Amino acid sequence: MAIWVVADKCTGCGLCAKACPYGAMLVEDKLARLGPRCTQCGACLGACKFEALLSDLTQEPAPDLAGYQGVWVFCEVQQGALARVSLELLGRGAVLAEQLGQTLAAVLLGHQVENLVPELAAQGAGRVYLAQDPGLADYSTLAYTRVLAELVSSHKPSVLLVGATPLGRDLAPRLSRRLDLGLTADCTELAIDPQDGSLLQTRPAFGGNVMATIVTPRARPQMATVRPGVMPLGPRREGAACEVLRQVVALEPGDLLPRLLASQARGQKPADLTAARVIVAGGRGCGGPRGFELLARLAQALGGEVGGTRVAVEEGWLPAPRQIGQTGVSVRPELYIACGISGAIQHRAGCLGARYIVAINRDRRAPIFSVADYALAGDLFKVVPALLAALPGGA
Ligand SMILES: Cc1cc2nc3c(=O)[nH]c(=O)nc-3n(C[C@H](O)[C@H](O)[C@H](O)COP(=O)(O)OP(=O)(O)OC[C@H]3O[C@@H](n4cnc5c(N)ncnc54)[C@H](O)[C@@H]3O)c2cc1C
């Protein structure tokens, strides 16, 4: 995008400079000028009341997006079952669809997966786009991209949500490129703008220091990925019915060139913190493996899992799949006990979905206390043994 100032319309009012997040818009001698720090982000464009800022996009006629209707969730199948993140997205998608007054649809690709349709209906899907073919039995980037691109091109949804799993992170960018769309990855919040019905896609930016809300005003569908555990499950509608639209699959030989010859599970199945009801998490304050042994005892007494901060993972006290936060997993247990964790924004991003947060920290000003339901100010090596002593089977 290119932005320029129309000199004879500019009054030098400075509204554009106020709107610029980079301090790149300069006003000199009552005339706005784009400084060297300008990233062409376009934040200034809407701020000008005098039509003195133009871009090549504002010059182009607005595309007609009225024909795009419906909220779609790409539903991933993992070992014959629906991925939990797909169910979470159906829960959020149902809210978005209701606000838009549109249908929530699930998109299901695979081979002999029709048995999953009732579950999609129970999770809120009013319609299922079903594409079945032996060539779709195992995930393949080219085959899945072709089928999904054809579905999107012929049915024109307004919103398309994909789980940010390894599969989703491969498929969504490929699809967005194929269809020449934008893609907002790793969203932590999705909402509908009450003014114009566009999808507000919020995600951490600049290393997690700000939350950016992204809109896609000139393209449809609005595509976003969301990590597992970020959105809550919606209410189940037991026995609900839904419309099933079958897609004729016509794969090209080239789509099937990459073939899955064999797959092998790697060692022990990694812990799934996203499904845990209780998590005892530790940070630098645990001081080392001895502190985490204590946390493991508390987790065991409560029937929960152990997680922790990036520091704990980097120190080698905890395996990487147990890292909670912006670059780890997002969790929403009933109970989250944070031990020796300061509560940096990148960590909080992964645990704020917990129903109750209990924080144990010896620093009364630790930021984790500002989000905790119960704050235990003290040394975790005294507080955790006291909790264990009070729990049946914990001593
Ligand atoms: C781009 C980016 C992504 C990131 N992603 C993540 C992420 O996904 N997850 C994540 O966790 N971090 C992430 N971080 C790192 C994050 O910014 C913090 O550095 C990290 O969360 C701090 O970990 P901590 O709380 O264990 O350590 P500290 O911040 O050092 O806090 C230790 C706390 O322990 C307390 N303490 C010490 N001893 C005791 C004791 N005996 N008893 C009780 N309390 C005690 C201290 O008072 C202190 O509050 C990321 C950072 C960046 C820049």
Coordinates of C-alpha atoms and ligand atoms in Angstrom, one line a residue:
M1 CA 0.0 0.0 0.0
A2 CA 1.2 3.5 -0.7
I3 CA 0.0 6.6 1.2
W4 CA 0.3 10.2 0.2
V5 CA -0.7 13.7 1.4
V6 CA -2.8 15.9 -0.9
A7 CA -1.1 19.2 -0.1
D8 CA -4.0 21.6 -1.0
K9 CA -6.5 19.8 1.2
C10 CA -4.2 19.4 4.2
T11 CA -4.9 21.9 7.0
G12 CA -2.0 20.8 9.3
C13 CA -4.6 19.9 12.0
G14 CA -2.4 17.0 13.3
L15 CA -5.2 14.4 13.6
C16 CA -3.2 12.0 11.5
A17 CA -0.1 12.5 13.7
K18 CA -2.2 11.6 16.8
A19 CA -3.6 8.5 15.0
C20 CA -0.1 7.2 14.0
P21 CA 1.1 4.4 16.4
Y22 CA 4.7 4.9 15.2
G23 CA 5.1 8.7 15.6
A24 CA 5.9 8.7 11.9
M25 CA 3.5 11.4 10.7
L26 CA 5.1 14.8 11.0
V27 CA 3.3 18.2 10.7
E28 CA 5.6 21.0 9.5
D29 CA 4.5 24.4 8.3
K30 CA 0.8 23.4 8.5
L31 CA 1.4 20.4 6.2
A32 CA 1.4 16.7 7.1
R33 CA 4.4 14.7 5.9
L34 CA 5.1 10.9 6.2
G35 CA 8.4 10.6 8.1
P36 CA 11.0 7.8 7.7
R37 CA 9.4 5.6 10.4
C38 CA 6.2 5.2 8.4
T39 CA 5.3 1.5 7.9
Q40 CA 2.3 2.3 5.6
C41 CA 0.0 0.6 8.1
G42 CA -2.8 2.9 7.1
A43 CA -3.8 3.9 10.7
C44 CA -3.8 7.6 9.7
L45 CA -6.2 7.2 6.8
G46 CA -9.4 7.2 8.7
A47 CA -8.3 10.0 11.0
C48 CA -8.2 12.7 8.3
K49 CA -11.4 14.8 8.1
F50 CA -10.3 16.7 5.0
E51 CA -9.7 13.9 2.6
A52 CA -6.1 15.0 2.5
L53 CA -4.7 11.5 3.0
L54 CA -5.0 9.0 0.1
S55 CA -3.8 5.6 -0.6
D56 CA -3.9 3.3 -3.6
L57 CA -6.5 1.3 -1.6
T58 CA -8.8 4.3 -1.0
Q59 CA -8.5 5.0 -4.8
E60 CA -9.8 1.5 -5.6
P61 CA -13.6 1.0 -5.5
A62 CA -14.8 -0.9 -2.4
P63 CA -15.3 -4.5 -3.3
D64 CA -18.9 -5.9 -3.0
L65 CA -18.8 -8.2 0.0
A66 CA -22.6 -8.5 0.5
G67 CA -22.7 -12.0 -1.1
Y68 CA -20.5 -13.5 1.6
Q69 CA -22.6 -15.1 4.4
G70 CA -22.0 -17.6 7.2
V71 CA -19.5 -18.4 9.9
W72 CA -17.4 -21.5 9.0
V73 CA -15.3 -23.6 11.3
F74 CA -12.8 -26.0 9.7
C75 CA -13.1 -29.1 11.8
E76 CA -10.0 -31.1 12.2
V77 CA -10.1 -34.9 12.7
Q78 CA -7.4 -36.4 15.0
Q79 CA -7.3 -40.2 15.1
G80 CA -10.9 -40.5 14.1
A81 CA -12.2 -37.9 16.6
L82 CA -12.9 -34.2 16.3
A83 CA -10.0 -32.0 17.7
R84 CA -11.0 -30.2 20.8
V85 CA -10.0 -26.9 19.4
S86 CA -12.6 -27.4 16.6
L87 CA -15.3 -27.8 19.2
E88 CA -14.0 -24.7 21.0
L89 CA -14.2 -22.8 17.7
L90 CA -17.8 -24.0 17.1
G91 CA -18.7 -22.6 20.6
R92 CA -17.2 -19.2 19.7
G93 CA -18.5 -19.4 16.1
A94 CA -22.1 -19.9 17.4
V95 CA -21.9 -16.6 19.3
L96 CA -20.5 -14.8 16.2
A97 CA -23.1 -16.3 13.9
E98 CA -25.9 -15.3 16.2
Q99 CA -24.6 -11.7 16.4
L100 CA -24.5 -11.6 12.6
G101 CA -27.8 -13.4 12.1
Q102 CA -26.1 -16.0 10.0
T103 CA -25.6 -19.7 10.0
L104 CA -22.8 -21.5 11.8
A105 CA -21.3 -24.2 9.5
A106 CA -18.7 -26.9 10.2
V107 CA -16.4 -28.0 7.3
L108 CA -15.5 -31.7 7.6
L109 CA -12.9 -33.3 5.3
G110 CA -11.7 -36.9 5.5
H111 CA -12.6 -40.4 4.6
Q112 CA -15.6 -42.2 6.3
V113 CA -16.0 -39.3 8.8
E114 CA -19.8 -38.9 8.4
N115 CA -20.2 -40.5 11.9
L116 CA -18.9 -37.2 13.3
V117 CA -21.8 -35.1 12.0
P118 CA -24.1 -35.6 15.0
E119 CA -21.4 -34.3 17.3
L120 CA -20.9 -31.2 15.1
A121 CA -24.7 -30.5 15.3
A122 CA -24.6 -31.0 19.1
Q123 CA -21.8 -28.4 19.3
G124 CA -23.9 -25.8 17.5
A125 CA -23.3 -26.4 13.7
G126 CA -26.5 -25.7 11.8
R127 CA -24.9 -26.9 8.6
V128 CA -22.1 -29.3 7.7
Y129 CA -20.1 -29.2 4.5
L130 CA -18.9 -32.7 4.1
A131 CA -16.1 -33.7 1.7
Q132 CA -15.2 -37.4 1.8
D133 CA -12.7 -39.2 -0.4
P134 CA -10.0 -41.8 0.2
G135 CA -7.5 -39.2 -0.8
L136 CA -8.5 -37.1 2.2
A137 CA -8.0 -40.0 4.7
D138 CA -4.7 -38.6 5.9
Y139 CA -4.0 -34.9 6.0
S140 CA -2.2 -33.6 2.9
T141 CA -1.6 -29.9 2.3
L142 CA -2.4 -29.9 -1.4
A143 CA -5.5 -32.1 -1.3
Y144 CA -7.0 -30.3 1.7
T145 CA -6.2 -26.9 0.3
R146 CA -7.9 -27.8 -3.1
V147 CA -11.1 -29.0 -1.5
L148 CA -11.4 -26.2 1.0
A149 CA -10.6 -23.6 -1.6
E150 CA -13.3 -25.0 -3.8
L151 CA -15.8 -25.0 -1.0
V152 CA -15.0 -21.4 -0.1
S153 CA -15.1 -20.2 -3.7
S154 CA -18.5 -21.8 -4.3
H155 CA -20.3 -21.0 -1.0
K156 CA -18.6 -17.7 -0.1
P157 CA -18.6 -17.7 3.8
S158 CA -18.0 -14.4 5.6
V159 CA -15.8 -15.9 8.3
L160 CA -13.5 -18.9 8.3
L161 CA -12.0 -20.1 11.6
V162 CA -9.2 -22.7 11.9
G163 CA -7.5 -24.2 15.0
A164 CA -3.9 -23.2 15.3
T165 CA -2.7 -26.9 15.6
P166 CA 0.2 -28.1 13.5
L167 CA -2.3 -29.1 10.8
G168 CA -4.1 -25.7 10.9
R169 CA -0.9 -23.8 10.9
D170 CA 0.0 -25.6 7.7
L171 CA -3.4 -25.4 6.0
A172 CA -4.6 -21.9 6.8
P173 CA -1.7 -19.9 5.3
R174 CA -1.7 -22.1 2.2
L175 CA -5.4 -21.5 1.8
S176 CA -5.2 -17.8 2.4
R177 CA -2.5 -17.5 -0.3
R178 CA -4.5 -19.7 -2.8
L179 CA -7.5 -17.4 -2.4
D180 CA -5.5 -14.2 -2.0
L181 CA -6.9 -13.5 1.4
G182 CA -5.5 -12.1 4.7
L183 CA -5.0 -14.3 7.7
T184 CA -4.8 -13.3 11.4
A185 CA -2.9 -16.1 13.2
D186 CA -3.2 -17.0 16.9
C187 CA -6.1 -14.8 17.8
T188 CA -7.0 -14.7 21.5
E189 CA -10.4 -13.0 21.1
L190 CA -12.9 -12.8 18.3
A191 CA -15.9 -10.4 18.2
I192 CA -18.2 -8.7 15.8
D193 CA -18.1 -5.0 15.3
P194 CA -21.6 -3.8 16.0
Q195 CA -21.2 -0.9 13.5
D196 CA -20.4 -2.8 10.3
G197 CA -20.5 -6.5 11.3
S198 CA -16.8 -7.1 10.5
L199 CA -14.8 -9.6 12.5
L200 CA -12.6 -8.1 15.1
Q201 CA -9.6 -10.3 15.4
T202 CA -7.5 -9.7 18.5
R203 CA -4.0 -11.1 19.1
P204 CA -0.8 -10.2 20.9
A205 CA 1.6 -8.0 18.9
F206 CA 5.1 -6.5 19.5
G207 CA 6.3 -9.5 21.6
G208 CA 3.0 -9.6 23.5
N209 CA 3.3 -6.1 24.9
V210 CA 0.2 -4.8 23.1
M211 CA -3.0 -6.5 22.0
A212 CA -3.8 -5.6 18.4
T213 CA -7.3 -5.8 16.9
I214 CA -7.2 -6.5 13.2
V215 CA -10.0 -6.1 10.7
T216 CA -10.2 -7.2 7.1
P217 CA -12.3 -4.6 5.4
R218 CA -11.7 -5.5 1.8
A219 CA -11.6 -9.3 1.5
R220 CA -13.8 -12.3 2.4
P221 CA -13.8 -14.6 4.1
Q222 CA -12.2 -13.1 7.1
M223 CA -9.7 -15.8 8.1
A224 CA -8.3 -16.4 11.6
T225 CA -6.6 -19.1 13.5
V226 CA -7.0 -19.7 17.3
R227 CA -4.8 -21.8 19.5
P228 CA -6.3 -24.7 21.5
G229 CA -7.6 -23.9 24.9
V230 CA -8.2 -20.2 24.2
M231 CA -12.0 -20.3 23.7
P232 CA -14.4 -22.1 26.0
L233 CA -16.6 -24.9 24.8
G234 CA -20.2 -23.8 23.9
P235 CA -23.3 -25.4 25.4
R236 CA -24.1 -28.9 24.0
R237 CA -27.4 -29.3 22.1
E238 CA -28.0 -33.0 22.5
G239 CA -29.7 -34.6 19.6
A240 CA -29.7 -31.4 17.5
A241 CA -30.2 -31.8 13.8
C242 CA -28.2 -30.0 11.0
E243 CA -28.2 -29.8 7.2
V244 CA -25.5 -31.8 5.5
L245 CA -24.2 -30.5 2.2
R246 CA -22.0 -33.1 0.4
Q247 CA -19.1 -31.8 -1.7
V248 CA -18.1 -33.7 -4.8
V249 CA -14.3 -34.2 -4.4
A250 CA -12.2 -34.2 -7.6
L251 CA -8.6 -34.3 -6.6
E252 CA -5.9 -33.9 -9.3
P253 CA -3.0 -36.5 -9.4
G254 CA -0.6 -33.7 -8.3
D255 CA -2.6 -33.1 -5.1
L256 CA -1.8 -36.7 -4.0
L257 CA 1.9 -36.6 -4.7
P258 CA 3.0 -36.3 -1.1
R259 CA 1.8 -39.6 0.5
L260 CA 1.8 -40.6 4.2
L261 CA 3.6 -44.0 4.2
A262 CA 3.7 -44.6 7.9
S263 CA 3.3 -42.7 11.2
Q264 CA 4.8 -43.5 14.5
A265 CA 4.0 -42.0 17.9
R266 CA 7.0 -40.4 19.5
G267 CA 7.7 -41.8 23.0
Q268 CA 5.2 -41.0 25.7
K269 CA 2.1 -39.0 24.7
P270 CA 2.7 -35.4 25.7
A271 CA 0.6 -34.1 28.6
D272 CA -2.6 -32.3 27.4
L273 CA -2.8 -29.4 29.8
T274 CA -5.7 -27.9 27.8
A275 CA -8.0 -30.6 29.2
A276 CA -6.7 -30.5 32.8
R277 CA -9.2 -29.5 35.5
V278 CA -6.4 -28.6 38.0
I279 CA -3.0 -27.2 37.1
V280 CA -0.2 -26.4 39.6
A281 CA 2.2 -24.2 37.7
G282 CA 5.7 -23.1 38.8
G283 CA 8.2 -20.4 37.8
R284 CA 11.6 -19.2 38.6
G285 CA 10.6 -19.0 42.3
C286 CA 10.6 -22.8 42.4
G287 CA 14.4 -22.6 42.2
G288 CA 15.0 -25.9 40.5
P289 CA 13.8 -29.6 40.2
R290 CA 13.3 -29.8 44.0
G291 CA 10.6 -27.1 43.8
F292 CA 8.9 -28.9 40.9
E293 CA 8.9 -32.2 42.9
L294 CA 6.9 -30.4 45.5
L295 CA 4.5 -29.0 42.9
A296 CA 4.1 -32.5 41.4
R297 CA 3.0 -33.8 44.8
L298 CA 0.4 -31.0 45.1
A299 CA -0.8 -31.7 41.6
Q300 CA -1.1 -35.4 42.3
A301 CA -3.0 -34.8 45.6
L302 CA -5.5 -32.6 43.6
G303 CA -5.7 -34.9 40.5
G304 CA -4.1 -32.3 38.3
E305 CA -1.1 -31.6 36.0
V306 CA 2.1 -29.6 36.4
G307 CA 2.8 -26.7 34.2
G308 CA 5.0 -23.6 34.3
T309 CA 6.6 -20.5 32.9
R310 CA 9.0 -20.1 30.0
V311 CA 11.7 -19.6 32.5
A312 CA 11.1 -23.0 34.1
V313 CA 11.2 -24.6 30.6
E314 CA 14.4 -22.7 29.6
E315 CA 16.0 -23.8 32.9
G316 CA 15.2 -27.4 32.0
W317 CA 13.0 -27.9 35.0
L318 CA 10.0 -28.7 32.9
P319 CA 9.4 -30.2 29.4
A320 CA 8.4 -27.7 26.7
P321 CA 4.8 -29.0 26.1
R322 CA 4.1 -27.9 29.7
Q323 CA 4.9 -24.3 29.1
I324 CA 1.9 -22.0 29.7
G325 CA 1.5 -18.7 28.0
Q326 CA 1.7 -16.8 24.8
T327 CA 4.4 -19.1 23.2
G328 CA 3.2 -22.2 25.1
V329 CA -0.3 -23.5 25.6
S330 CA -3.4 -21.7 26.7
V331 CA -5.3 -23.4 29.5
R332 CA -8.7 -23.0 31.2
P333 CA -8.7 -25.3 34.2
E334 CA -11.2 -25.0 37.1
L335 CA -8.2 -24.3 39.4
Y336 CA -4.8 -22.8 38.5
I337 CA -2.2 -22.6 41.3
A338 CA 0.7 -20.3 40.3
C339 CA 3.7 -20.9 42.5
G340 CA 6.7 -18.6 42.3
I341 CA 5.4 -16.9 39.2
S342 CA 5.6 -13.2 38.8
G343 CA 2.7 -13.0 36.3
A344 CA 4.3 -11.4 33.2
I345 CA 1.7 -10.6 30.5
Q346 CA 3.0 -13.4 28.3
H347 CA 2.3 -15.9 31.0
R348 CA -1.0 -14.4 32.0
A349 CA -2.1 -14.7 28.4
G350 CA -2.1 -18.5 28.8
C351 CA -3.9 -18.8 32.1
L352 CA -6.5 -16.1 32.3
G353 CA -9.2 -18.6 31.2
A354 CA -8.9 -20.5 34.5
R355 CA -12.0 -20.4 36.7
Y356 CA -10.0 -19.7 39.9
I357 CA -6.5 -18.6 40.1
V358 CA -4.5 -19.1 43.4
A359 CA -1.2 -17.3 43.5
I360 CA 1.7 -18.1 45.9
N361 CA 4.4 -15.5 45.8
R362 CA 6.7 -14.0 48.4
D363 CA 6.5 -10.5 46.7
R364 CA 3.3 -8.8 47.7
R365 CA 3.5 -6.6 44.6
A366 CA 3.9 -9.4 42.1
P367 CA 1.6 -8.8 39.1
I368 CA 0.1 -12.3 39.4
F369 CA -1.8 -11.1 42.5
S370 CA -3.7 -8.6 40.4
V371 CA -5.4 -11.5 38.5
A372 CA -5.6 -14.0 41.4
D373 CA -8.8 -14.9 43.1
Y374 CA -6.8 -16.0 46.2
A375 CA -3.4 -14.4 47.0
L376 CA -1.1 -16.3 49.3
A377 CA 1.8 -14.0 50.1
G378 CA 4.7 -16.2 51.4
D379 CA 7.4 -18.6 50.6
L380 CA 6.1 -21.4 48.4
F381 CA 8.4 -23.9 50.2
K382 CA 6.3 -23.2 53.4
V383 CA 2.9 -22.6 51.8
V384 CA 2.8 -25.7 49.5
P385 CA 3.7 -28.2 52.3
A386 CA 1.0 -26.5 54.5
L387 CA -1.5 -27.0 51.7
L388 CA -0.4 -30.7 51.2
A389 CA -0.7 -31.3 54.9
A390 CA -4.3 -30.1 54.8
L391 CA -5.2 -32.3 51.8
P392 CA -6.4 -35.9 52.2
G393 CA -3.5 -38.1 51.0
G394 CA -1.3 -35.0 50.5
A395 CA 1.0 -35.3 53.5
Ligands
LIG1 C1 7.8 -12.9 23.0 C2 7.8 -13.5 24.4 C3 7.0 -14.6 24.6 C4 7.0 -15.1 25.9 N1 6.2 -16.3 26.1 C5 6.1 -16.7 27.4 C6 5.2 -17.8 27.7 O1 4.5 -18.4 26.8 N2 5.1 -18.2 29.0 C7 5.8 -17.6 30.0 O2 5.6 -18.0 31.1 N3 6.6 -16.6 29.7 C8 6.8 -16.1 28.5 N4 7.7 -15.1 28.2 C9 8.5 -14.7 29.3 C10 7.9 -13.7 30.3 O3 8.0 -12.4 29.8 C11 8.5 -13.8 31.7 O4 9.9 -13.6 31.6 C12 8.3 -15.1 32.4 O5 6.9 -15.5 32.4 C13 8.7 -15.0 33.9 O6 8.7 -16.2 34.4 P1 8.7 -16.4 36.0 O7 7.4 -15.8 36.5 O8 8.9 -17.9 36.3 O9 10.0 -15.6 36.5 P2 10.2 -14.2 37.3 O10 9.5 -13.2 36.5 O11 11.6 -14.1 37.5 O12 9.3 -14.4 38.6 C14 9.7 -15.2 39.7 C15 8.7 -14.9 40.8 O13 8.9 -15.9 41.8 C16 8.8 -15.2 43.1 N5 9.5 -16.0 44.1 C17 10.8 -16.3 44.2 N6 11.1 -17.1 45.1 C18 9.9 -17.5 45.7 C19 9.6 -18.3 46.8 N7 10.5 -19.1 47.5 N8 8.3 -18.4 47.1 C20 7.3 -17.7 46.4 N9 7.6 -16.9 45.4 C21 8.9 -16.8 45.0 C22 9.4 -13.9 42.9 O14 8.8 -12.9 43.8 C23 8.9 -13.6 41.4 O15 7.6 -12.9 41.4 C24 7.7 -14.6 27.0 C25 8.5 -13.5 26.7 C26 8.5 -12.9 25.4 C27 9.3 -11.7 25.2

